[in-house]
Amino acid sequence: MENLSLHDAGPPGPPPPGQQQQQMPPPVPQLPPQMFTTAAQLLDLTDKKLMIALRDGRKLIGVLRSWDQFGNLVLQNTVERMFVQNLYADVERGLFLVRGENVTLLGEIDLDKDDYVPEPYKLAPVGEVFALKKAEDAKAKKTDLSKQKKLAAIGFESEHHGEAIL
């Protein structure tokens, strides 16, 4: 059986008697497979170490073991990396299921540069980084609340960031 594509020409020769030769419209250009942005693109990343940035700002590092048509991901040996000021800490999370709609960015980690840490960052104990992160988040929440009040005073409705409004 022949393997034909859209770019293969038809059989050579004149048209059969009684038929006029019709000009065929030019073929529709096809996108290369690299242009697809569906979940099928994850096939190349299966069993590779990835860094995933989530909607809520968390960063996960783990090995992609499985995925589905919705972009839901199963990561193995997952670590959550927290950054605060010039410090970072890794929190072991193990097997992790990520809902696809929460992924904002994902990329393969170059294993040759896996242990490289950029200059200003230093590894710190998880407790210290967690406490600093909690204080930073509380300060950001207070600033956001102040902004929301100012915007509400001039007629803008705020987004409530998933908090219950009573």
Backbone as JSON, one array per atom type, in Angstrom:
{
  "sequence": "MENLSLHDAGPPGPPPPGQQQQQMPPPVPQLPPQMFTTAAQLLDLTDKKLMIALRDGRKLIGVLRSWDQFGNLVLQNTVERMFVQNLYADVERGLFLVRGENVTLLGEIDLDKDDYVPEPYKLAPVGEVFALKKAEDAKAKKTDLSKQKKLAAIGFESEHHGEAIL",
  "N": [[0.84, -1.17, 0.0], [0.51, 2.24, -0.8], [2.06, 5.11, 0.64], [0.65, 8.04, 0.73], [0.57, 11.63, 0.53], [-0.84, 14.94, 1.04], [0.62, 16.5, -0.65], [1.43, 15.01, -2.8], [1.45, 14.49, -6.29], [-1.19, 13.89, -8.65], [-2.06, 11.13, -10.94], [-0.03, 11.12, -13.9], [-0.62, 12.52, -17.22], [-3.13, 13.05, -19.85], [-6.53, 14.26, -19.25], [-9.32, 11.96, -18.88], [-11.38, 11.06, -21.78], [-14.09, 13.25, -22.58], [-14.11, 14.71, -20.29], [-13.39, 17.84, -18.96], [-10.35, 19.59, -18.33], [-9.92, 20.6, -15.14], [-8.92, 23.29, -13.13], [-7.33, 22.78, -10.15], [-7.84, 23.99, -6.88], [-5.26, 25.66, -4.96], [-3.42, 23.7, -2.56], [-4.41, 23.61, 0.9], [-2.41, 25.09, 3.3], [-0.7, 23.15, 5.72], [-0.35, 22.9, 9.25], [2.72, 22.37, 11.01], [3.42, 19.53, 13.17], [4.58, 20.49, 15.54], [3.28, 22.8, 16.17], [0.93, 22.36, 17.51], [-1.06, 22.91, 20.35], [-2.25, 21.3, 22.22], [-3.13, 18.9, 24.78], [-1.79, 16.7, 23.89], [0.75, 17.46, 23.27], [2.17, 17.01, 25.52], [3.19, 14.51, 25.4], [5.88, 14.25, 24.62], [7.1, 15.08, 26.94], [6.7, 13.21, 28.89], [7.83, 11.2, 31.55], [9.95, 12.87, 32.12], [11.82, 15.35, 33.96], [10.18, 18.11, 35.29], [9.46, 21.62, 35.72], [6.82, 23.3, 37.16], [4.72, 26.04, 37.12], [2.15, 27.3, 39.05], [-1.22, 28.67, 39.11], [-1.66, 29.93, 41.57], [0.81, 30.79, 42.29], [2.62, 28.96, 43.29], [5.49, 26.82, 42.85], [6.28, 23.83, 41.38], [8.34, 20.94, 41.24], [8.97, 18.03, 39.55], [8.73, 14.61, 38.31], [7.1, 13.94, 35.36], [4.59, 11.65, 35.12], [2.09, 10.87, 34.17], [-0.75, 12.02, 32.21], [-3.76, 13.64, 31.06], [-6.46, 14.29, 28.63], [-7.34, 16.76, 29.45], [-5.25, 18.11, 30.41], [-4.55, 17.56, 32.99], [-2.14, 16.62, 35.37], [0.12, 14.1, 36.55], [2.56, 14.0, 38.88], [5.64, 12.65, 39.98], [7.78, 12.13, 42.82], [7.68, 14.78, 43.74], [8.55, 18.14, 44.48], [7.95, 21.07, 46.25], [8.99, 24.24, 45.6], [9.84, 27.0, 47.43], [10.18, 30.49, 47.35], [11.55, 33.29, 48.95], [12.49, 36.55, 49.43], [15.92, 36.47, 49.3], [16.12, 33.79, 49.7], [15.49, 30.24, 49.54], [13.53, 27.22, 49.75], [13.0, 23.7, 49.71], [10.17, 21.7, 49.74], [9.2, 18.5, 50.38], [6.8, 16.75, 48.51], [5.97, 14.41, 47.31], [3.92, 12.11, 45.5], [1.94, 13.81, 43.21], [-1.02, 15.33, 42.12], [-2.02, 17.48, 39.63], [-4.41, 19.78, 38.7], [-5.29, 20.57, 35.4], [-6.18, 23.17, 34.66], [-4.98, 24.83, 36.43], [-2.35, 25.17, 35.78], [0.08, 27.4, 34.78], [2.51, 27.62, 33.54], [4.91, 25.43, 32.2], [7.9, 23.53, 32.06], [10.68, 21.67, 30.8], [13.32, 20.45, 32.81], [16.74, 20.99, 32.57], [18.87, 18.46, 33.09], [21.6, 18.62, 33.42], [22.01, 21.08, 34.53], [20.6, 21.01, 36.83], [21.31, 21.15, 39.56], [22.26, 23.7, 39.8], [22.13, 26.85, 41.33], [20.89, 30.07, 41.07], [22.82, 33.1, 41.58], [21.88, 35.12, 43.7], [20.31, 33.58, 45.42], [19.93, 31.47, 48.3], [19.98, 28.35, 49.95], [17.74, 27.58, 52.56], [16.44, 26.71, 55.83], [13.28, 25.0, 55.88], [11.29, 25.85, 57.71], [12.06, 28.49, 58.36], [11.9, 29.79, 55.85], [9.21, 29.35, 55.3], [7.95, 30.83, 57.35], [8.8, 33.45, 56.71], [7.6, 33.65, 54.2], [4.9, 33.49, 54.86], [4.59, 35.86, 56.32], [5.18, 37.69, 54.29], [3.06, 37.17, 52.52], [0.9, 37.96, 54.12], [1.37, 40.68, 54.33], [1.11, 41.4, 51.62], [-1.58, 40.8, 51.26], [-2.77, 42.65, 52.95], [-2.04, 45.02, 51.65], [-3.37, 44.64, 49.21], [-6.01, 44.68, 50.11], [-6.21, 47.33, 50.94], [-5.9, 48.61, 48.46], [-8.19, 47.64, 47.16], [-10.21, 48.86, 48.67], [-9.78, 51.56, 48.07], [-10.25, 51.53, 45.31], [-12.93, 50.7, 45.31], [-14.11, 52.93, 46.38], [-14.14, 54.67, 44.26], [-15.82, 53.41, 42.52], [-15.15, 50.93, 41.4], [-15.49, 47.4, 41.23], [-14.25, 44.84, 43.26], [-12.14, 41.96, 42.76], [-12.5, 38.99, 44.49], [-10.63, 37.1, 45.06], [-11.22, 34.4, 45.58], [-12.08, 34.25, 48.17], [-14.55, 33.79, 50.67], [-17.45, 35.76, 50.68], [-19.23, 37.33, 53.04]],
  "CA": [[0.0, 0.0, 0.0], [1.3, 3.46, -0.92], [1.91, 6.18, 1.63], [0.46, 9.28, -0.01], [0.3, 12.82, 1.33], [-1.56, 15.98, 0.31], [1.51, 17.17, -1.61], [1.71, 14.13, -3.92], [0.72, 14.82, -7.51], [-2.05, 12.84, -9.17], [-1.44, 10.39, -12.03], [0.29, 11.98, -15.05], [-1.32, 12.24, -18.46], [-4.29, 13.89, -20.15], [-7.77, 13.81, -18.59], [-10.08, 11.0, -19.68], [-12.24, 11.71, -22.77], [-15.38, 13.76, -22.12], [-13.95, 15.55, -19.1], [-12.51, 19.0, -19.13], [-9.34, 19.7, -17.29], [-10.27, 21.66, -14.2], [-7.8, 23.71, -12.29], [-7.56, 22.49, -8.74], [-7.38, 25.09, -6.01], [-4.0, 25.31, -4.29], [-3.67, 22.98, -1.31], [-4.43, 24.39, 2.13], [-1.17, 24.8, 4.05], [-0.89, 22.4, 6.95], [0.56, 23.27, 10.34], [3.59, 21.28, 11.46], [2.96, 18.99, 14.45], [5.11, 21.25, 16.67], [2.44, 23.97, 16.43], [-0.26, 22.01, 18.27], [-0.95, 23.29, 21.76], [-3.17, 20.47, 22.97], [-2.49, 18.07, 25.8], [-0.94, 15.72, 23.22], [2.11, 18.0, 23.28], [2.83, 16.51, 26.73], [3.75, 13.19, 25.14], [7.34, 14.36, 24.62], [7.59, 15.41, 28.28], [6.42, 12.11, 29.8], [9.01, 10.63, 32.21], [11.01, 13.87, 32.22], [11.71, 16.22, 35.12], [9.58, 19.38, 34.89], [9.11, 22.66, 36.68], [5.48, 23.76, 36.84], [4.25, 27.21, 37.87], [0.7, 27.22, 39.2], [-1.96, 29.93, 39.17], [-1.55, 30.56, 42.89], [2.18, 31.23, 42.5], [3.5, 27.89, 43.73], [6.34, 26.19, 41.85], [6.46, 22.4, 41.64], [9.34, 20.26, 40.45], [8.75, 16.59, 39.66], [8.8, 13.81, 37.09], [5.77, 13.74, 34.77], [4.32, 10.23, 34.93], [0.87, 10.66, 33.41], [-1.55, 13.21, 31.91], [-4.96, 13.31, 30.29], [-6.84, 15.25, 27.6], [-7.64, 18.05, 30.07], [-4.0, 18.69, 30.88], [-4.28, 17.17, 34.37], [-0.8, 16.03, 35.4], [0.55, 13.33, 37.72], [4.0, 14.17, 39.09], [6.22, 11.77, 40.99], [8.93, 12.73, 43.52], [7.43, 16.21, 43.62], [9.08, 19.06, 45.48], [7.47, 22.44, 46.11], [10.1, 25.16, 45.88], [9.35, 28.3, 47.9], [11.17, 31.58, 47.28], [11.26, 34.5, 49.72], [13.65, 37.43, 49.42], [17.03, 35.78, 48.64], [16.16, 32.44, 50.26], [14.55, 29.27, 48.99], [13.48, 25.94, 50.45], [12.28, 22.65, 49.01], [9.28, 20.92, 50.6], [8.86, 17.23, 49.72], [5.35, 16.54, 48.37], [5.72, 13.04, 46.87], [3.07, 11.98, 44.33], [1.14, 15.05, 43.19], [-1.95, 15.48, 41.01], [-2.25, 18.9, 39.35], [-5.51, 20.03, 37.76], [-4.73, 21.25, 34.24], [-6.52, 24.6, 34.57], [-4.16, 25.59, 37.37], [-0.99, 25.27, 35.26], [0.33, 28.59, 33.96], [3.75, 27.46, 32.8], [5.66, 24.23, 32.53], [9.06, 23.36, 31.21], [11.59, 20.58, 31.14], [14.52, 20.87, 33.52], [17.99, 20.46, 32.03], [19.47, 17.7, 34.2], [22.98, 19.06, 33.61], [22.0, 22.31, 35.33], [19.6, 20.8, 37.87], [21.81, 21.55, 40.88], [22.71, 25.09, 39.76], [21.27, 27.82, 41.99], [21.34, 31.42, 40.69], [23.66, 33.79, 42.56], [21.41, 35.73, 44.94], [19.51, 32.67, 46.25], [20.62, 30.56, 49.2], [19.13, 27.35, 50.57], [17.47, 27.88, 53.96], [15.52, 25.73, 56.43], [11.89, 25.16, 55.45], [10.55, 26.63, 58.71], [12.41, 29.9, 58.22], [11.34, 30.29, 54.59], [7.75, 29.34, 55.44], [7.56, 31.97, 58.21], [8.99, 34.67, 55.92], [6.59, 33.64, 53.13], [3.62, 33.79, 55.5], [4.6, 37.29, 56.63], [5.12, 38.4, 53.01], [1.7, 37.01, 52.01], [0.0, 38.77, 54.94], [1.61, 42.07, 53.93], [0.52, 41.57, 50.29], [-3.04, 40.77, 51.44], [-3.14, 43.94, 53.54], [-1.88, 46.01, 50.58], [-4.48, 44.41, 48.27], [-7.25, 45.14, 50.74], [-6.18, 48.79, 50.87], [-6.17, 48.98, 47.06], [-9.59, 47.34, 46.87], [-11.04, 49.89, 49.3], [-9.62, 52.79, 47.29], [-10.95, 51.34, 44.03], [-14.36, 50.64, 45.59], [-14.56, 54.3, 46.64], [-14.37, 55.36, 42.99], [-16.79, 52.68, 41.73], [-14.69, 49.65, 40.86], [-15.8, 46.24, 42.05], [-13.01, 44.07, 43.41], [-12.14, 40.51, 42.67], [-12.37, 38.59, 45.89], [-9.54, 36.14, 45.17], [-11.68, 33.12, 46.06], [-12.48, 34.29, 49.57], [-15.99, 33.85, 50.86], [-17.97, 37.08, 51.03], [-20.4, 37.13, 53.91]],
  "C": [[0.89, 1.23, 0.0], [1.03, 4.41, 0.23], [1.84, 7.49, 0.87], [0.22, 10.42, 0.95], [-0.44, 13.82, 0.47], [-0.7, 16.62, -0.78], [1.86, 16.29, -2.8], [0.84, 14.5, -5.11], [-0.13, 13.63, -7.93], [-1.37, 12.1, -10.31], [-1.17, 11.3, -13.21], [-0.57, 11.61, -16.26], [-2.53, 13.14, -18.65], [-5.53, 13.38, -19.41], [-8.51, 12.82, -19.48], [-11.01, 11.72, -20.66], [-13.58, 12.12, -22.16], [-15.27, 14.61, -20.87], [-13.02, 16.69, -19.43], [-11.47, 18.98, -18.03], [-9.7, 20.89, -16.41], [-9.02, 22.02, -13.41], [-8.19, 23.48, -10.85], [-7.1, 23.69, -7.92], [-6.07, 24.69, -5.34], [-4.29, 24.62, -2.96], [-3.61, 23.93, -0.11], [-3.15, 24.07, 2.91], [-1.49, 24.13, 5.38], [0.11, 22.87, 8.01], [1.46, 22.1, 10.68], [3.13, 20.78, 12.83], [3.45, 19.76, 15.66], [4.21, 22.42, 17.05], [1.22, 23.63, 17.29], [-0.06, 22.33, 19.74], [-1.96, 22.52, 22.6], [-2.4, 19.68, 24.01], [-1.58, 17.02, 25.17], [0.51, 16.18, 23.16], [2.88, 17.48, 24.49], [3.48, 15.16, 26.52], [5.27, 13.22, 25.18], [7.92, 14.6, 26.01], [7.37, 14.29, 29.3], [7.74, 11.5, 30.26], [10.21, 11.58, 32.23], [10.75, 14.75, 33.44], [11.25, 17.6, 34.66], [9.51, 20.34, 36.06], [7.77, 23.2, 36.23], [5.15, 24.95, 37.74], [2.73, 27.16, 37.88], [0.09, 28.61, 39.3], [-1.78, 30.66, 40.49], [-0.12, 30.96, 43.23], [3.12, 30.14, 42.96], [4.31, 27.34, 42.55], [6.59, 24.75, 42.27], [7.53, 21.85, 40.71], [9.13, 18.77, 40.65], [8.84, 15.93, 38.3], [7.38, 13.56, 36.6], [5.58, 12.26, 34.47], [3.09, 9.99, 34.07], [0.15, 11.99, 33.21], [-2.77, 12.76, 31.14], [-5.3, 14.43, 29.32], [-7.16, 16.63, 28.16], [-6.38, 18.75, 30.57], [-3.75, 18.44, 32.36], [-2.98, 16.37, 34.38], [-0.6, 15.21, 36.67], [2.06, 13.44, 37.78], [4.47, 13.25, 40.2], [7.46, 12.45, 41.57], [8.85, 14.25, 43.48], [8.0, 16.97, 44.81], [8.45, 20.41, 45.2], [8.61, 23.37, 46.5], [9.51, 26.52, 46.23], [10.49, 29.3, 47.88], [10.68, 32.75, 48.12], [12.55, 35.29, 49.81], [14.78, 36.72, 48.66], [17.19, 34.35, 49.15], [15.2, 31.54, 49.5], [14.61, 27.99, 49.82], [12.66, 24.97, 49.61], [11.47, 21.84, 50.02], [8.88, 19.67, 49.82], [7.35, 17.05, 49.7], [5.01, 15.15, 47.87], [4.93, 12.99, 45.56], [2.06, 13.11, 44.33], [0.27, 15.06, 41.95], [-2.25, 16.96, 40.84], [-3.39, 19.02, 38.35], [-4.99, 20.94, 36.64], [-5.01, 22.74, 34.18], [-5.7, 25.46, 35.51], [-2.72, 25.79, 36.9], [-0.87, 26.54, 34.43], [1.56, 28.43, 33.09], [4.36, 26.12, 33.18], [6.82, 24.09, 31.57], [9.95, 22.25, 31.72], [12.84, 21.16, 31.81], [15.73, 20.2, 32.88], [18.72, 19.77, 33.18], [20.93, 18.07, 34.43], [23.07, 20.29, 34.51], [21.04, 22.22, 36.51], [20.05, 21.31, 39.23], [22.26, 23.0, 40.93], [21.67, 26.0, 40.42], [21.77, 29.2, 41.62], [21.95, 32.17, 41.87], [22.96, 34.35, 43.79], [20.72, 34.75, 45.89], [20.37, 31.72, 47.06], [19.6, 29.61, 49.81], [18.97, 27.67, 52.05], [16.54, 26.81, 54.52], [14.06, 26.05, 56.04], [11.1, 26.03, 56.42], [10.8, 28.12, 58.58], [11.79, 30.51, 56.97], [9.82, 30.36, 54.67], [7.26, 30.53, 56.27], [7.7, 33.29, 57.44], [7.93, 34.78, 54.82], [5.22, 34.01, 53.7], [3.51, 35.28, 55.82], [4.48, 38.12, 55.35], [3.71, 38.33, 52.41], [0.7, 37.86, 52.79], [0.15, 40.25, 54.57], [0.97, 42.35, 52.57], [-1.01, 41.6, 50.38], [-3.53, 42.11, 52.0], [-3.07, 45.05, 52.49], [-3.03, 45.89, 49.57], [-5.8, 44.91, 48.83], [-7.33, 46.67, 50.69], [-6.49, 49.27, 49.45], [-7.64, 48.76, 46.71], [-10.51, 48.4, 47.46], [-10.97, 51.2, 48.52], [-10.35, 52.69, 45.96], [-12.46, 51.3, 44.22], [-14.92, 52.04, 45.81], [-14.82, 55.07, 45.35], [-15.21, 54.51, 42.02], [-16.34, 51.37, 41.12], [-15.06, 48.52, 41.81], [-14.56, 45.35, 42.09], [-13.23, 42.6, 43.09], [-11.81, 40.02, 44.07], [-11.37, 37.47, 46.1], [-9.99, 34.84, 45.83], [-12.09, 33.11, 47.52], [-13.99, 34.4, 49.66], [-16.4, 35.26, 51.29], [-19.24, 36.87, 51.84], [-21.18, 38.42, 54.07]]
}
